[in-house]
Structures are given as C-alpha cells and as structure tokens.
Amino acid sequence: STWGSSRMDVLDKGVRALFGFGSGVNTQLAMEYFRDALDLKIACAGVYIARMYYMGVGVEKNEQLAQQYALKAKELGLEKFAREGDLHAMWALGFSYFVGCGFLQDSALAAQWFTRAANYGHPVAQNSLGYMLDEGRGIEKNQVEAVMWYRKSANQGHAGAQFNMGVMNACGHGVFKCESESFMWFQKAAAQGHAGAQFNIGVLYVNGQGVEKNIKEAMRWFHKSAIQNDILAQFNTGFLFLQGGGVDPNEMEAIRWHEKAARLGSEPAQIRLLTLMEPFSSS
C-alpha cells in the first residue's frame, strides 16, 4: 500500500480510481472500493464517499447523504485515527472540517490537518493544501506555495492537481504565465479522464493557445468532456455541430447536445434551443 497499512489496500484502490494517479479516473469503481472499505469499518472511506456526494463527483450532488457518510466516519473513530498518524484519516478529518460535514466547519483546522498529511507526502492532502493556499482559506493566501503543493501532488499523478497546475500556468498565478506549460498539465489530467481538463484543452485548440489552432482536435476534446456531462463542453459540442466546426454540420446532433446542456441548467443552451426548435414548431 502506498499511503497506509496493507489493511487499507481497498481504500488505496478507491483513492487511485477517484483521483487517477496514472491509471485514469473511474468514479464508479472508486465508489465500489470505498463502500467495501466502509464495510471493513475503515473510517475515512466514509469521508471519501461524502466528498463525492458533496461535490457531485460520479453521483448526483446530495449534501444530506454527504453528512450521513461523514457522520458514519466520525462514529468509526476518524479523529482517533488521524491523531494516531493515519494519513488518509488526516486528510479526511481536514476535509470534514473544511466543508462542515460531521464536524463544525473550521477552515483553519482543515488547513492544519491538510498540512500534516501533505508534509508526509499524501497527494490528496497536498492538492487540498494547495487549494487552501491558492484561495486563502484557513491559511494566509500564498499562490507561490500553492503551486509548490499542487506540483508535488501532480507529480504523484493526482489528476485534479494536474488540472490545477494547468490553471495556475494559464493565469500566471504563483508561477510565470506559460501557455505551453499549461497545455502540458491539462493534457496529463485529460489523459486520465479529467472532464474539466478535456474541456480546457478544447478551448486551447480553438484559440491556438500553447498549441497550434485545430478545430477538429478541439471538437474531439469537447466531445470527450461532454460525454462526462461537462455542461460547457456539451454546449460547445452542440455549437460546433451547428457551425460544422471540425465536423460536418449536423443540426440534429446540435439539438441533441444543446438539449443535454439545457437539462443540466445551461441558460445559453436553453436560449439557443428555442431558435433551433423554431422550424419544428407549428405556426
């Protein structure tokens, strides 16, 4: 096991499936492993499940269920395991404090627990600590340090941290702005199935930022992201089908993707659908 005892192999597999670590993101598999780990009474598995429900990752967002799983983790002795030095439990306790699931919300305590686990090399905690420093949540804002922690996590294969490195390089936050470096990090995350990174690669191909402009490649990446229910990617996929950008124009496909985005709440997609559907409505 990479970050814990051999008893926690099933948990490690869940963490790998959730965050990538070189083998790609598979949220469904992650949930199965976490449920197995929770059956084994591994407390922090409850928080990993809570995070998925809290953020709507691989499941429909449900804060009530997130609370229930976080409380289950607390009942199983999460805090005790964290104080005994279990790295997963340290991160999980930090996350519980950060979002106020199972424990009273306390960003400063969250940052302390993330720091402890990050210093021992826990990649999920390193990314979380990077976020706290990036946003100035519970700790003094320091984007140079944020990049340092994002990089440590990203180098261990954390897809979300690789995405964050892409954003920091694109914006020039805590690091010199570099579009080619940004593209490289987004590519690493996208290759692991990170929908946000796949969308951003599409944008970079459309604009010719950090890579040669290529609408066909943009469409390919938007489509990869769109089938993972990224709302912006669905809208862009629909638009390119409408315009014939990188693909042959296809009005029915354009309608289909606009409908998907509209169902997820995209206002621009809802507005464009009215225009697209006009020829089909009776006068």
mmCIF file of C-alpha atoms in Angstrom, residues 1-15 33-34 37 40-45 48 78 81 86-90 122:
data_model
loop_
_atom_site.group_PDB
_atom_site.id
_atom_site.type_symbol
_atom_site.label_atom_id
_atom_site.label_comp_id
_atom_site.label_asym_id
_atom_site.label_seq_id
_atom_site.Cartn_x
_atom_site.Cartn_y
_atom_site.Cartn_z
ATOM 1 C CA SER A 1 0.000 0.000 0.000
ATOM 2 C CA THR A 2 1.302 3.433 -0.913
ATOM 3 C CA TRP A 3 -0.035 5.640 1.866
ATOM 4 C CA GLY A 4 -1.274 3.363 4.624
ATOM 5 C CA SER A 5 -1.227 -0.126 6.070
ATOM 6 C CA SER A 6 -1.821 -3.247 3.962
ATOM 7 C CA ARG A 7 -5.318 -3.498 5.538
ATOM 8 C CA MET A 8 -6.151 -0.329 3.628
ATOM 9 C CA ASP A 9 -5.360 -1.690 0.151
ATOM 10 C CA VAL A 10 -9.034 -1.499 -0.797
ATOM 11 C CA LEU A 11 -9.114 2.164 0.256
ATOM 12 C CA ASP A 12 -5.944 2.933 -1.718
ATOM 13 C CA LYS A 13 -7.571 1.393 -4.797
ATOM 14 C CA GLY A 14 -10.577 3.671 -4.298
ATOM 15 C CA VAL A 15 -8.364 6.739 -3.985
ATOM 16 C CA TYR A 33 -13.973 0.352 -3.372
ATOM 17 C CA PHE A 34 -14.978 2.993 -0.806
ATOM 18 C CA ALA A 37 -13.667 -0.166 2.727
ATOM 19 C CA LEU A 40 -14.419 -3.113 6.665
ATOM 20 C CA LYS A 41 -15.041 -0.219 9.099
ATOM 21 C CA ILE A 42 -12.268 1.964 7.601
ATOM 22 C CA ALA A 43 -13.483 5.329 8.865
ATOM 23 C CA CYS A 44 -12.012 7.669 6.238
ATOM 24 C CA ALA A 45 -13.784 5.755 3.434
ATOM 25 C CA TYR A 48 -14.220 9.946 0.544
ATOM 26 C CA LEU A 78 -11.982 9.140 12.285
ATOM 27 C CA PHE A 81 -7.084 7.512 13.553
ATOM 28 C CA ASP A 86 -3.099 7.642 9.598
ATOM 29 C CA LEU A 87 -2.561 9.853 6.523
ATOM 30 C CA HIS A 88 -5.915 9.125 4.861
ATOM 31 C CA ALA A 89 -7.661 9.927 8.160
ATOM 32 C CA MET A 90 -5.673 13.187 8.499
ATOM 33 C CA HIS A 122 -0.144 12.309 0.982
#
